[in-house]
Amino acid sequence: PAGAAERARWVDAAGPGLASDAALLVATSGSAGEPKIVELPAAALVASAAATHERLGGAGRWLLALPARHVAGLMVLVRAALAGGEPAVLDLRGGFRADSFARAADRAGARYTALVPTQLARLLDAGGAALEALGRFEAVLLGGAATPPALLDRARAAGVNVVRTYGMTETAGGCVYDGLALPGVRVRLDGAGRIHLAGSMLAAGYRLRPDLTAAAFDGGWFRTGDLGRIRADGTLEVLGRTDDLIVTGGRKVAPAQVERALDASPAVAESCVVGLPDAHWGQLVAAVVVPAEGTGPDPDELRARVRELAGPAAVPRLIEMVAELPRHGIGKVDRDAVQGYLTGRRQDRSQT
């Protein structure tokens, strides 16, 4: 529940009445700077929900297992309404628990649900009734953060139909599933590799911020803050945010590519890669790694793997092992916290 200060902030931000046809005002996560309030018209919500059902094979009952204050949770409610039924709702007031999920799923008889990677990992680790319940869903949408390949492999090996989603508040949630645009959605890359998205699921803009709206929305296209590339099979690969791009020794390195190389090691559960200021290189590539259970990753072996899969410029000069990655929102890795931690560890090393 929102506190008094947060409620007051929303009232101030909403202003004296709506100037657009917005049906929902949804705050962005703020992971890429100051949170913005996005105006989502009813037509965009319906278009997004209808496209999801078309891709998944038809409407059905949904289980809400995400906070409804974020767009991913809100869109579960919209899809449920479009399907003509009440959604099942998981009580998250005590946090996300595998046993509670299993009981809610058993009661729900739902066809679909949506999760973030940390929730999926907990259910797989719990096994038993939680995993059985998870496997009964026809599709489990997975978004909110990048999915480590090992986690995806575990889920699919357990018979869970995971569908990776890419999107944001400005696109009414996920609009690219497993690298393929939903019906009615268009994807293009500009000369710098930045992802642009178009379709009837787009927001009207940012509440009371015409300057930000003009910068991000143009001619029916939304200019994301993400870099990507189109694979040979035509699917979109998201390489990470433009703000996260590391320039080291004059070479550009996408942290997501380094993370994929690290996460491909069976000794790695997940990782986060950031750039640290460096007098010689401009920035150096640094990583925190969560070891897979029962393993002790060799940093030199990890560097060799990155060199092979992502090139010499991408090799992390600093690798630190951690028990878990810091997160915010509905599961996104807190890169600022990672950068602060690695900066401190680097300073500690320089003093010894």
C-alpha positions as YAML, in Angstrom:
chain: A
units: angstrom
residues:
- id: 1
  name: PRO
  ca: [0.00, 0.00, 0.00]
- id: 2
  name: ALA
  ca: [1.21, 3.45, -0.86]
- id: 3
  name: GLY
  ca: [2.16, 5.78, 1.96]
- id: 4
  name: ALA
  ca: [0.79, 9.31, 2.34]
- id: 5
  name: ALA
  ca: [3.84, 10.87, 0.68]
- id: 6
  name: GLU
  ca: [3.57, 8.58, -2.35]
- id: 7
  name: ARG
  ca: [-0.17, 9.22, -2.69]
- id: 8
  name: ALA
  ca: [0.49, 12.97, -2.56]
- id: 9
  name: ARG
  ca: [3.14, 12.64, -5.26]
- id: 10
  name: TRP
  ca: [0.69, 10.86, -7.52]
- id: 11
  name: VAL
  ca: [-1.98, 13.51, -6.96]
- id: 12
  name: ASP
  ca: [0.50, 16.28, -7.80]
- id: 13
  name: ALA
  ca: [1.75, 14.44, -10.87]
- id: 14
  name: ALA
  ca: [-1.73, 13.70, -12.20]
- id: 15
  name: GLY
  ca: [-2.55, 17.39, -12.24]
- id: 16
  name: PRO
  ca: [-5.99, 19.03, -12.67]
- id: 17
  name: GLY
  ca: [-7.74, 16.42, -14.80]
- id: 18
  name: LEU
  ca: [-6.70, 14.36, -17.80]
- id: 19
  name: ALA
  ca: [-6.05, 16.05, -21.12]
- id: 20
  name: SER
  ca: [-5.91, 12.79, -23.12]
- id: 21
  name: ASP
  ca: [-7.99, 9.64, -23.42]
- id: 22
  name: ALA
  ca: [-5.80, 7.91, -20.84]
- id: 23
  name: ALA
  ca: [-7.48, 5.02, -19.07]
- id: 24
  name: LEU
  ca: [-4.51, 4.30, -16.81]
- id: 25
  name: LEU
  ca: [-1.65, 6.32, -15.37]
- id: 26
  name: VAL
  ca: [1.30, 4.02, -14.70]
- id: 27
  name: ALA
  ca: [4.68, 5.02, -13.30]
- id: 28
  name: THR
  ca: [7.80, 3.68, -14.97]
- id: 29
  name: SER
  ca: [10.21, 1.78, -12.74]
- id: 30
  name: GLY
  ca: [12.77, 4.57, -12.68]
- id: 31
  name: SER
  ca: [15.56, 2.11, -13.48]
- id: 32
  name: ALA
  ca: [16.69, 4.43, -16.29]
- id: 33
  name: GLY
  ca: [16.40, 7.71, -14.40]
- id: 34
  name: GLU
  ca: [13.55, 9.72, -12.89]
- id: 35
  name: PRO
  ca: [10.27, 7.76, -12.93]
- id: 36
  name: LYS
  ca: [7.76, 9.09, -15.46]
- id: 37
  name: ILE
  ca: [4.00, 8.73, -15.46]
- id: 38
  name: VAL
  ca: [2.79, 7.07, -18.64]
- id: 39
  name: GLU
  ca: [-0.69, 7.69, -20.07]
- id: 40
  name: LEU
  ca: [-2.14, 4.46, -21.47]
- id: 41
  name: PRO
  ca: [-5.36, 4.80, -23.51]
- id: 42
  name: ALA
  ca: [-7.99, 2.08, -23.26]
- id: 43
  name: ALA
  ca: [-7.45, 1.25, -26.94]
- id: 44
  name: ALA
  ca: [-3.77, 0.50, -26.28]
- id: 45
  name: LEU
  ca: [-4.61, -1.80, -23.36]
- id: 46
  name: VAL
  ca: [-7.18, -3.73, -25.38]
- id: 47
  name: ALA
  ca: [-4.86, -4.00, -28.39]
- id: 48
  name: SER
  ca: [-2.05, -5.36, -26.24]
- id: 49
  name: ALA
  ca: [-4.26, -7.90, -24.47]
- id: 50
  name: ALA
  ca: [-5.88, -9.07, -27.72]
- id: 51
  name: ALA
  ca: [-2.47, -9.52, -29.38]
- id: 52
  name: THR
  ca: [-1.25, -11.57, -26.42]
- id: 53
  name: HIS
  ca: [-4.25, -13.89, -26.59]
- id: 54
  name: GLU
  ca: [-3.84, -14.26, -30.35]
- id: 55
  name: ARG
  ca: [-0.20, -15.28, -29.92]
- id: 56
  name: LEU
  ca: [-0.89, -17.67, -27.05]
- id: 57
  name: GLY
  ca: [-3.78, -19.44, -28.80]
- id: 58
  name: GLY
  ca: [-6.87, -17.84, -27.32]
- id: 59
  name: ALA
  ca: [-8.26, -16.09, -24.27]
- id: 60
  name: GLY
  ca: [-8.36, -17.81, -20.91]
- id: 61
  name: ARG
  ca: [-8.31, -17.30, -17.17]
- id: 62
  name: TRP
  ca: [-5.25, -15.61, -15.67]
- id: 63
  name: LEU
  ca: [-3.51, -15.87, -12.31]
- id: 64
  name: LEU
  ca: [-2.15, -12.54, -11.08]
- id: 65
  name: ALA
  ca: [1.16, -13.25, -9.31]
- id: 66
  name: LEU
  ca: [2.73, -9.80, -9.80]
- id: 67
  name: PRO
  ca: [2.06, -6.47, -8.07]
- id: 68
  name: ALA
  ca: [-0.76, -4.65, -9.86]
- id: 69
  name: ARG
  ca: [1.01, -1.30, -9.49]
- id: 70
  name: HIS
  ca: [3.41, -2.26, -12.32]
- id: 71
  name: VAL
  ca: [2.38, -2.58, -15.95]
- id: 72
  name: ALA
  ca: [3.08, -6.33, -16.05]
- id: 73
  name: GLY
  ca: [0.57, -6.96, -13.28]
- id: 74
  name: LEU
  ca: [-1.93, -4.46, -14.63]
- id: 75
  name: MET
  ca: [-1.89, -6.16, -18.02]
- id: 76
  name: VAL
  ca: [-2.77, -9.49, -16.41]
- id: 77
  name: LEU
  ca: [-5.91, -7.79, -15.09]
- id: 78
  name: VAL
  ca: [-6.68, -6.27, -18.51]
- id: 79
  name: ARG
  ca: [-6.25, -9.63, -20.26]
- id: 80
  name: ALA
  ca: [-8.49, -11.30, -17.68]
- id: 81
  name: ALA
  ca: [-11.17, -8.65, -18.22]
- id: 82
  name: LEU
  ca: [-10.93, -9.05, -21.99]
- id: 83
  name: ALA
  ca: [-11.32, -12.81, -21.55]
- id: 84
  name: GLY
  ca: [-14.59, -12.15, -19.72]
- id: 85
  name: GLY
  ca: [-13.72, -13.55, -16.32]
- id: 86
  name: GLU
  ca: [-12.35, -12.62, -12.93]
- id: 87
  name: PRO
  ca: [-8.62, -13.22, -12.52]
- id: 88
  name: ALA
  ca: [-7.29, -15.41, -9.75]
- id: 89
  name: VAL
  ca: [-5.11, -13.32, -7.44]
- id: 90
  name: LEU
  ca: [-2.09, -14.44, -5.41]
- id: 91
  name: ASP
  ca: [-1.83, -12.65, -2.07]
- id: 92
  name: LEU
  ca: [1.60, -10.99, -2.12]
- id: 93
  name: ARG
  ca: [1.31, -9.06, 1.15]
- id: 94
  name: GLY
  ca: [3.71, -11.48, 2.82]
- id: 95
  name: GLY
  ca: [5.98, -11.68, -0.21]
- id: 96
  name: PHE
  ca: [6.10, -14.25, -2.99]
- id: 97
  name: ARG
  ca: [6.10, -17.82, -1.65]
- id: 98
  name: ALA
  ca: [6.20, -21.04, -3.62]
- id: 99
  name: ASP
  ca: [3.64, -22.80, -1.41]
- id: 100
  name: SER
  ca: [1.19, -19.90, -1.70]
- id: 101
  name: PHE
  ca: [1.63, -19.91, -5.48]
- id: 102
  name: ALA
  ca: [0.90, -23.63, -5.64]
- id: 103
  name: ARG
  ca: [-2.31, -23.27, -3.61]
- id: 104
  name: ALA
  ca: [-3.47, -20.25, -5.65]
- id: 105
  name: ALA
  ca: [-2.78, -22.04, -8.92]
- id: 106
  name: ASP
  ca: [-4.67, -25.12, -7.78]
- id: 107
  name: ARG
  ca: [-7.70, -23.04, -6.81]
- id: 108
  name: ALA
  ca: [-7.55, -20.88, -9.93]
- id: 109
  name: GLY
  ca: [-7.72, -23.36, -12.75]
- id: 110
  name: ALA
  ca: [-6.03, -20.60, -14.71]
- id: 111
  name: ARG
  ca: [-4.67, -21.05, -18.20]
- id: 112
  name: TYR
  ca: [-1.98, -18.37, -18.06]
- id: 113
  name: THR
  ca: [0.18, -16.43, -15.62]
- id: 114
  name: ALA
  ca: [3.05, -13.95, -15.71]
- id: 115
  name: LEU
  ca: [6.21, -14.00, -13.59]
- id: 116
  name: VAL
  ca: [9.63, -12.39, -13.29]
- id: 117
  name: PRO
  ca: [12.80, -14.53, -13.34]
- id: 118
  name: THR
  ca: [13.33, -14.44, -9.57]
- id: 119
  name: GLN
  ca: [9.85, -15.89, -9.02]
- id: 120
  name: LEU
  ca: [10.44, -18.61, -11.60]
- id: 121
  name: ALA
  ca: [13.74, -19.54, -9.94]
- id: 122
  name: ARG
  ca: [12.04, -19.87, -6.53]
- id: 123
  name: LEU
  ca: [9.36, -22.16, -7.94]
- id: 124
  name: LEU
  ca: [11.92, -24.36, -9.68]
- id: 125
  name: ASP
  ca: [14.02, -24.53, -6.51]
- id: 126
  name: ALA
  ca: [10.97, -25.45, -4.44]
- id: 127
  name: GLY
  ca: [9.93, -28.27, -6.76]
- id: 128
  name: GLY
  ca: [7.10, -30.48, -5.60]
- id: 129
  name: ALA
  ca: [3.62, -28.97, -5.62]
- id: 130
  name: ALA
  ca: [4.91, -25.57, -6.78]
- id: 131
  name: LEU
  ca: [6.57, -27.04, -9.85]
- id: 132
  name: GLU
  ca: [3.56, -29.25, -10.60]
- id: 133
  name: ALA
  ca: [1.28, -26.21, -10.45]
- id: 134
  name: LEU
  ca: [3.62, -24.22, -12.67]
- id: 135
  name: GLY
  ca: [3.68, -26.96, -15.28]
- id: 136
  name: ARG
  ca: [-0.11, -26.93, -15.62]
- id: 137
  name: PHE
  ca: [-0.18, -23.43, -17.13]
- id: 138
  name: GLU
  ca: [-0.41, -23.39, -20.90]
- id: 139
  name: ALA
  ca: [1.95, -20.42, -20.95]
- id: 140
  name: VAL
  ca: [4.03, -18.58, -18.36]
- id: 141
  name: LEU
  ca: [4.97, -15.10, -19.53]
- id: 142
  name: LEU
  ca: [8.40, -14.12, -18.23]
- id: 143
  name: GLY
  ca: [9.59, -10.53, -18.27]
- id: 144
  name: GLY
  ca: [10.68, -7.62, -16.12]
- id: 145
  name: ALA
  ca: [14.36, -8.59, -16.32]
- id: 146
  name: ALA
  ca: [16.75, -10.57, -18.47]
- id: 147
  name: THR
  ca: [16.45, -14.34, -18.08]
- id: 148
  name: PRO
  ca: [19.66, -16.30, -17.47]
- id: 149
  name: PRO
  ca: [19.92, -19.09, -20.07]
- id: 150
  name: ALA
  ca: [20.42, -21.71, -17.35]
- id: 151
  name: LEU
  ca: [17.15, -20.70, -15.70]
- id: 152
  name: LEU
  ca: [15.29, -20.92, -19.00]
- id: 153
  name: ASP
  ca: [16.80, -24.34, -19.71]
- id: 154
  name: ARG
  ca: [15.78, -25.59, -16.24]
- id: 155
  name: ALA
  ca: [12.22, -24.43, -16.69]
- id: 156
  name: ARG
  ca: [11.78, -25.96, -20.12]
- id: 157
  name: ALA
  ca: [13.42, -29.21, -19.03]
- id: 158
  name: ALA
  ca: [10.82, -29.33, -16.23]
- id: 159
  name: GLY
  ca: [8.02, -29.01, -18.77]
- id: 160
  name: VAL
  ca: [7.18, -25.35, -18.15]
- id: 161
  name: ASN
  ca: [6.12, -23.43, -21.25]
- id: 162
  name: VAL
  ca: [8.02, -20.20, -20.65]
- id: 163
  name: VAL
  ca: [7.43, -17.33, -23.07]
- id: 164
  name: ARG
  ca: [10.02, -14.56, -22.76]
- id: 165
  name: THR
  ca: [8.55, -11.10, -23.19]
- id: 166
  name: TYR
  ca: [10.08, -7.75, -24.08]
- id: 167
  name: GLY
  ca: [8.34, -4.45, -23.61]
- id: 168
  name: MET
  ca: [7.87, -1.61, -21.19]
- id: 169
  name: THR
  ca: [5.24, 0.62, -19.63]
- id: 170
  name: GLU
  ca: [5.15, 2.76, -22.78]
- id: 171
  name: THR
  ca: [4.13, -0.30, -24.86]
- id: 172
  name: ALA
  ca: [1.48, -1.56, -22.41]
- id: 173
  name: GLY
  ca: [3.86, -4.27, -21.30]
- id: 174
  name: GLY
  ca: [5.39, -7.02, -23.40]
- id: 175
  name: CYS
  ca: [4.96, -6.63, -27.15]
- id: 176
  name: VAL
  ca: [7.71, -8.95, -28.42]
- id: 177
  name: TYR
  ca: [7.44, -12.60, -27.36]
- id: 178
  name: ASP
  ca: [10.43, -14.93, -27.73]
- id: 179
  name: GLY
  ca: [11.97, -12.37, -30.07]
- id: 180
  name: LEU
  ca: [8.94, -12.11, -32.38]
- id: 181
  name: ALA
  ca: [6.68, -9.05, -32.46]
- id: 182
  name: LEU
  ca: [3.07, -9.63, -31.47]
- id: 183
  name: PRO
  ca: [0.38, -9.21, -34.15]
- id: 184
  name: GLY
  ca: [0.09, -5.54, -35.05]
- id: 185
  name: VAL
  ca: [3.48, -4.64, -33.54]
- id: 186
  name: ARG
  ca: [6.38, -3.37, -35.65]
- id: 187
  name: VAL
  ca: [10.06, -3.35, -34.72]
- id: 188
  name: ARG
  ca: [12.93, -1.48, -36.32]
- id: 189
  name: LEU
  ca: [16.50, -0.50, -35.41]
- id: 190
  name: ASP
  ca: [18.03, 2.88, -36.11]
- id: 191
  name: GLY
  ca: [21.60, 3.43, -37.29]
- id: 192
  name: ALA
  ca: [22.92, 3.19, -33.74]
- id: 193
  name: GLY
  ca: [21.10, -0.10, -33.09]
- id: 194
  name: ARG
  ca: [18.45, 1.48, -30.84]
- id: 195
  name: ILE
  ca: [15.13, -0.38, -30.79]
- id: 196
  name: HIS
  ca: [12.02, 1.46, -32.03]
- id: 197
  name: LEU
  ca: [8.53, 0.02, -31.56]
- id: 198
  name: ALA
  ca: [5.20, 0.86, -33.21]
- id: 199
  name: GLY
  ca: [1.64, -0.36, -33.04]
- id: 200
  name: SER
  ca: [-1.73, 0.30, -31.49]
- id: 201
  name: MET
  ca: [-0.42, -0.72, -28.05]
- id: 202
  name: LEU
  ca: [1.62, 2.48, -27.65]
- id: 203
  name: ALA
  ca: [1.02, 4.95, -24.83]
- id: 204
  name: ALA
  ca: [-0.24, 8.46, -25.52]
- id: 205
  name: GLY
  ca: [2.86, 9.92, -23.87]
- id: 206
  name: TYR
  ca: [4.14, 11.10, -20.50]
- id: 207
  name: ARG
  ca: [1.79, 12.89, -18.12]
- id: 208
  name: LEU
  ca: [2.40, 16.66, -18.15]
- id: 209
  name: ARG
  ca: [5.78, 16.20, -19.87]
- id: 210
  name: PRO
  ca: [5.38, 17.26, -23.52]
- id: 211
  name: ASP
  ca: [9.16, 17.61, -23.81]
- id: 212
  name: LEU
  ca: [9.78, 13.97, -22.91]
- id: 213
  name: THR
  ca: [6.84, 12.83, -25.02]
- id: 214
  name: ALA
  ca: [8.19, 14.64, -28.11]
- id: 215
  name: ALA
  ca: [11.64, 13.09, -27.58]
- id: 216
  name: ALA
  ca: [10.37, 9.51, -27.26]
- id: 217
  name: PHE
  ca: [7.24, 9.36, -29.46]
- id: 218
  name: ASP
  ca: [7.45, 10.37, -33.10]
- id: 219
  name: GLY
  ca: [5.31, 9.48, -36.10]
- id: 220
  name: GLY
  ca: [3.68, 6.51, -34.42]
- id: 221
  name: TRP
  ca: [7.00, 5.07, -33.19]
- id: 222
  name: PHE
  ca: [8.36, 4.83, -29.66]
- id: 223
  name: ARG
  ca: [12.10, 5.30, -29.32]
- id: 224
  name: THR
  ca: [13.20, 2.92, -26.57]
- id: 225
  name: GLY
  ca: [16.36, 3.23, -24.53]
- id: 226
  name: ASP
  ca: [17.48, -0.27, -25.56]
- id: 227
  name: LEU
  ca: [19.97, -1.55, -28.09]
- id: 228
  name: GLY
  ca: [19.24, -4.63, -30.16]
- id: 229
  name: ARG
  ca: [20.01, -6.62, -33.25]
- id: 230
  name: ILE
  ca: [18.04, -8.84, -35.57]
- id: 231
  name: ARG
  ca: [19.31, -12.41, -35.65]
- id: 232
  name: ALA
  ca: [19.56, -14.46, -38.82]
- id: 233
  name: ASP
  ca: [16.22, -16.14, -38.00]
- id: 234
  name: GLY
  ca: [14.49, -12.76, -37.83]
- id: 235
  name: THR
  ca: [14.08, -12.61, -34.06]
- id: 236
  name: LEU
  ca: [15.01, -9.58, -32.00]
- id: 237
  name: GLU
  ca: [17.90, -9.87, -29.56]
- id: 238
  name: VAL
  ca: [17.95, -7.17, -26.88]
- id: 239
  name: LEU
  ca: [21.50, -6.13, -26.02]
- id: 240
  name: GLY
  ca: [20.73, -3.87, -23.07]
- id: 241
  name: ARG
  ca: [20.18, -0.20, -22.43]
- id: 242
  name: THR
  ca: [22.05, 2.50, -24.30]
- id: 243
  name: ASP
  ca: [22.91, 4.06, -20.93]
- id: 244
  name: ASP
  ca: [24.61, 0.82, -19.87]
- id: 245
  name: LEU
  ca: [26.88, 0.60, -22.92]
- id: 246
  name: ILE
  ca: [30.55, 0.37, -21.90]
- id: 247
  name: VAL
  ca: [33.23, 2.14, -23.95]
- id: 248
  name: THR
  ca: [36.59, 0.60, -23.10]
- id: 249
  name: GLY
  ca: [39.75, 1.42, -25.01]
- id: 250
  name: GLY
  ca: [37.61, 2.94, -27.76]
- id: 251
  name: ARG
  ca: [35.55, -0.26, -28.19]
- id: 252
  name: LYS
  ca: [31.83, -0.46, -27.39]
- id: 253
  name: VAL
  ca: [30.75, -3.38, -25.25]
- id: 254
  name: ALA
  ca: [27.11, -4.27, -24.52]
- id: 255
  name: PRO
  ca: [26.87, -5.62, -20.95]
- id: 256
  name: ALA
  ca: [24.11, -8.04, -21.98]
- id: 257
  name: GLN
  ca: [26.47, -9.83, -24.37]
- id: 258
  name: VAL
  ca: [29.06, -10.28, -21.61]
- id: 259
  name: GLU
  ca: [26.37, -11.49, -19.22]
- id: 260
  name: ARG
  ca: [25.16, -14.06, -21.75]
- id: 261
  name: ALA
  ca: [28.70, -15.37, -22.12]
- id: 262
  name: LEU
  ca: [29.15, -15.60, -18.34]
- id: 263
  name: ASP
  ca: [25.71, -17.13, -17.77]
- id: 264
  name: ALA
  ca: [26.46, -19.79, -20.38]
- id: 265
  name: SER
  ca: [28.92, -21.32, -17.93]
- id: 266
  name: PRO
  ca: [27.40, -24.16, -15.88]
- id: 267
  name: ALA
  ca: [29.23, -22.71, -12.88]
- id: 268
  name: VAL
  ca: [27.27, -19.42, -13.08]
- id: 269
  name: ALA
  ca: [23.69, -18.91, -11.91]
- id: 270
  name: GLU
  ca: [23.51, -15.28, -13.07]
- id: 271
  name: SER
  ca: [25.67, -12.23, -13.49]
- id: 272
  name: CYS
  ca: [25.63, -8.47, -13.91]
- id: 273
  name: VAL
  ca: [28.19, -6.48, -15.91]
- id: 274
  name: VAL
  ca: [28.83, -2.75, -15.60]
- id: 275
  name: GLY
  ca: [31.47, -0.23, -16.61]
- id: 276
  name: LEU
  ca: [33.76, 1.43, -14.06]
- id: 277
  name: PRO
  ca: [35.63, 4.70, -14.71]
- id: 278
  name: ASP
  ca: [39.27, 4.09, -15.56]
- id: 279
  name: ALA
  ca: [42.04, 6.58, -16.29]
- id: 280
  name: HIS
  ca: [43.67, 4.37, -18.93]
- id: 281
  name: TRP
  ca: [40.75, 2.59, -20.60]
- id: 282
  name: GLY
  ca: [38.05, 5.22, -20.13]
- id: 283
  name: GLN
  ca: [35.92, 2.46, -18.65]
- id: 284
  name: LEU
  ca: [36.78, -1.08, -17.70]
- id: 285
  name: VAL
  ca: [34.43, -4.05, -17.85]
- id: 286
  name: ALA
  ca: [33.55, -5.37, -14.38]
- id: 287
  name: ALA
  ca: [31.23, -8.18, -13.31]
- id: 288
  name: VAL
  ca: [29.54, -9.67, -10.29]
- id: 289
  name: VAL
  ca: [28.76, -13.37, -10.55]
- id: 290
  name: VAL
  ca: [26.37, -15.53, -8.56]
- id: 291
  name: PRO
  ca: [27.84, -19.05, -8.55]
- id: 292
  name: ALA
  ca: [25.60, -21.96, -9.42]
- id: 293
  name: GLU
  ca: [24.81, -24.16, -6.45]
- id: 294
  name: GLY
  ca: [27.75, -26.32, -5.41]
- id: 295
  name: THR
  ca: [30.25, -24.61, -7.72]
- id: 296
  name: GLY
  ca: [33.19, -22.24, -7.42]
- id: 297
  name: PRO
  ca: [33.67, -20.50, -10.76]
- id: 298
  name: ASP
  ca: [37.27, -19.91, -11.83]
- id: 299
  name: PRO
  ca: [37.58, -16.24, -12.89]
- id: 300
  name: ASP
  ca: [40.22, -17.07, -15.48]
- id: 301
  name: GLU
  ca: [37.97, -19.70, -17.06]
- id: 302
  name: LEU
  ca: [35.11, -17.20, -17.12]
- id: 303
  name: ARG
  ca: [37.34, -14.63, -18.81]
- id: 304
  name: ALA
  ca: [38.37, -17.19, -21.42]
- id: 305
  name: ARG
  ca: [34.72, -17.97, -22.09]
- id: 306
  name: VAL
  ca: [33.87, -14.29, -22.55]
- id: 307
  name: ARG
  ca: [36.88, -13.83, -24.87]
- id: 308
  name: GLU
  ca: [35.67, -16.71, -27.02]
- id: 309
  name: LEU
  ca: [31.98, -15.75, -27.14]
- id: 310
  name: ALA
  ca: [32.06, -11.94, -27.00]
- id: 311
  name: GLY
  ca: [35.57, -10.88, -28.02]
- id: 312
  name: PRO
  ca: [38.66, -9.60, -26.19]
- id: 313
  name: ALA
  ca: [37.28, -6.11, -25.49]
- id: 314
  name: ALA
  ca: [34.41, -7.65, -23.51]
- id: 315
  name: VAL
  ca: [36.62, -9.59, -21.06]
- id: 316
  name: PRO
  ca: [35.93, -8.40, -17.47]
- id: 317
  name: ARG
  ca: [39.02, -7.04, -15.76]
- id: 318
  name: LEU
  ca: [37.29, -7.31, -12.39]
- id: 319
  name: ILE
  ca: [35.11, -10.27, -11.34]
- id: 320
  name: GLU
  ca: [33.56, -10.55, -7.90]
- id: 321
  name: MET
  ca: [31.51, -13.45, -6.53]
- id: 322
  name: VAL
  ca: [28.30, -12.56, -4.65]
- id: 323
  name: ALA
  ca: [25.49, -14.54, -3.05]
- id: 324
  name: GLU
  ca: [22.76, -12.67, -4.92]
- id: 325
  name: LEU
  ca: [22.21, -9.66, -7.16]
- id: 326
  name: PRO
  ca: [20.57, -6.51, -5.76]
- id: 327
  name: ARG
  ca: [17.18, -5.83, -7.30]
- id: 328
  name: HIS
  ca: [14.46, -3.22, -7.36]
- id: 329
  name: GLY
  ca: [10.97, -2.87, -8.83]
- id: 330
  name: ILE
  ca: [9.55, -6.25, -9.81]
- id: 331
  name: GLY
  ca: [12.89, -7.97, -10.20]
- id: 332
  name: LYS
  ca: [15.17, -5.77, -12.29]
- id: 333
  name: VAL
  ca: [18.82, -5.87, -11.31]
- id: 334
  name: ASP
  ca: [19.90, -2.66, -9.58]
- id: 335
  name: ARG
  ca: [22.90, -1.78, -11.75]
- id: 336
  name: ASP
  ca: [23.68, 1.34, -9.73]
- id: 337
  name: ALA
  ca: [24.06, -0.80, -6.60]
- id: 338
  name: VAL
  ca: [26.27, -3.26, -8.50]
- id: 339
  name: GLN
  ca: [28.44, -0.43, -9.77]
- id: 340
  name: GLY
  ca: [28.76, 1.01, -6.26]
- id: 341
  name: TYR
  ca: [29.71, -2.38, -4.85]
- id: 342
  name: LEU
  ca: [32.35, -3.01, -7.53]
- id: 343
  name: THR
  ca: [33.77, 0.48, -7.12]
- id: 344
  name: GLY
  ca: [34.23, -0.21, -3.43]
- id: 345
  name: ARG
  ca: [35.82, -3.60, -4.06]
- id: 346
  name: ARG
  ca: [38.21, -2.06, -6.57]
- id: 347
  name: GLN
  ca: [39.24, 0.60, -4.08]
- id: 348
  name: ASP
  ca: [39.77, -2.05, -1.41]
- id: 349
  name: ARG
  ca: [42.05, -3.99, -3.74]
- id: 350
  name: SER
  ca: [44.07, -0.91, -4.63]
- id: 351
  name: GLN
  ca: [44.74, -0.28, -0.94]
- id: 352
  name: THR
  ca: [46.04, -3.76, -0.20]
...
